[in-house]
Amino acid sequence: MGSGRKSDAARARAAEVIQEGKRSEFHSLGLVLGYGYGPDSAAQAPSSEIYLPQARIGNRLPHARSIDGSSLFDKLGPDFTVIGSADSSRPLLAALATRGVPAVHLDAIAAGFSAAEVPLLALVRPDQHLAWVAEESVMPDDPDLIIDAALRGFRPSASAAQ
């Protein structure tokens, strides 16, 4: 393409079209952070432009910053991480240890994260996706079902749930 007003106008228009076409691909939190593997993943990224973080099984752990500005992701261990208070996390951490599954504990509230932004009790996989999230910080009677689901995917198998 040459120089001059027509060429300059064509380049400017081409740049606009490229930016418009690539915006959702390169500037989208829904695409980057909203992907997930569970049945609720579509609700947190209804489009590539929209990201509504939700702490649900199969979703990526929503990002948060503590009072001192540190990232929640930087506090996760290299393997599994159990998020929750020491008391509520103890049964799951013990079951993981018994089975030889490497895991670390993170009391996110004590570390300065807002209770509104982090799950109160959850198991995070090494890929930062939520393998399990408790409702109301209550541990089920059999934490092995949680571990089995985390190692296999996200949900207990139909036979294990019966």
mmCIF file of N, CA and C in Angstrom, residues 88 121 132 134-140:
data_model
loop_
_atom_site.group_PDB
_atom_site.id
_atom_site.type_symbol
_atom_site.label_atom_id
_atom_site.label_comp_id
_atom_site.label_asym_id
_atom_site.label_seq_id
_atom_site.Cartn_x
_atom_site.Cartn_y
_atom_site.Cartn_z
ATOM 1 N N SER A 88 -12.465 -25.964 60.410
ATOM 2 C CA SER A 88 -13.316 -26.516 59.357
ATOM 3 C C SER A 88 -12.521 -27.308 58.324
ATOM 4 N N LEU A 121 -14.987 -22.534 52.721
ATOM 5 C CA LEU A 121 -14.392 -23.862 52.811
ATOM 6 C C LEU A 121 -14.426 -24.457 51.413
ATOM 7 N N TRP A 132 -14.219 -28.612 44.932
ATOM 8 C CA TRP A 132 -15.332 -28.748 45.872
ATOM 9 C C TRP A 132 -15.477 -27.448 46.636
ATOM 10 N N ALA A 134 -17.880 -25.987 49.936
ATOM 11 C CA ALA A 134 -18.868 -26.307 50.968
ATOM 12 C C ALA A 134 -19.963 -25.256 50.999
ATOM 13 N N GLU A 135 -21.094 -25.696 51.416
ATOM 14 C CA GLU A 135 -22.179 -24.758 51.682
ATOM 15 C C GLU A 135 -22.178 -24.503 53.181
ATOM 16 N N GLU A 136 -22.041 -23.245 53.558
ATOM 17 C CA GLU A 136 -22.065 -22.832 54.963
ATOM 18 C C GLU A 136 -20.941 -23.464 55.793
ATOM 19 N N SER A 137 -19.789 -23.679 55.193
ATOM 20 C CA SER A 137 -18.600 -24.205 55.895
ATOM 21 C C SER A 137 -18.853 -25.531 56.589
ATOM 22 N N VAL A 138 -19.683 -26.371 56.005
ATOM 23 C CA VAL A 138 -19.991 -27.668 56.610
ATOM 24 C C VAL A 138 -19.318 -28.768 55.802
ATOM 25 N N MET A 139 -18.519 -29.582 56.486
ATOM 26 C CA MET A 139 -17.832 -30.704 55.856
ATOM 27 C C MET A 139 -18.777 -31.896 55.818
ATOM 28 N N PRO A 140 -18.888 -32.578 54.674
ATOM 29 C CA PRO A 140 -19.725 -33.779 54.642
ATOM 30 C C PRO A 140 -19.137 -34.887 55.513
#
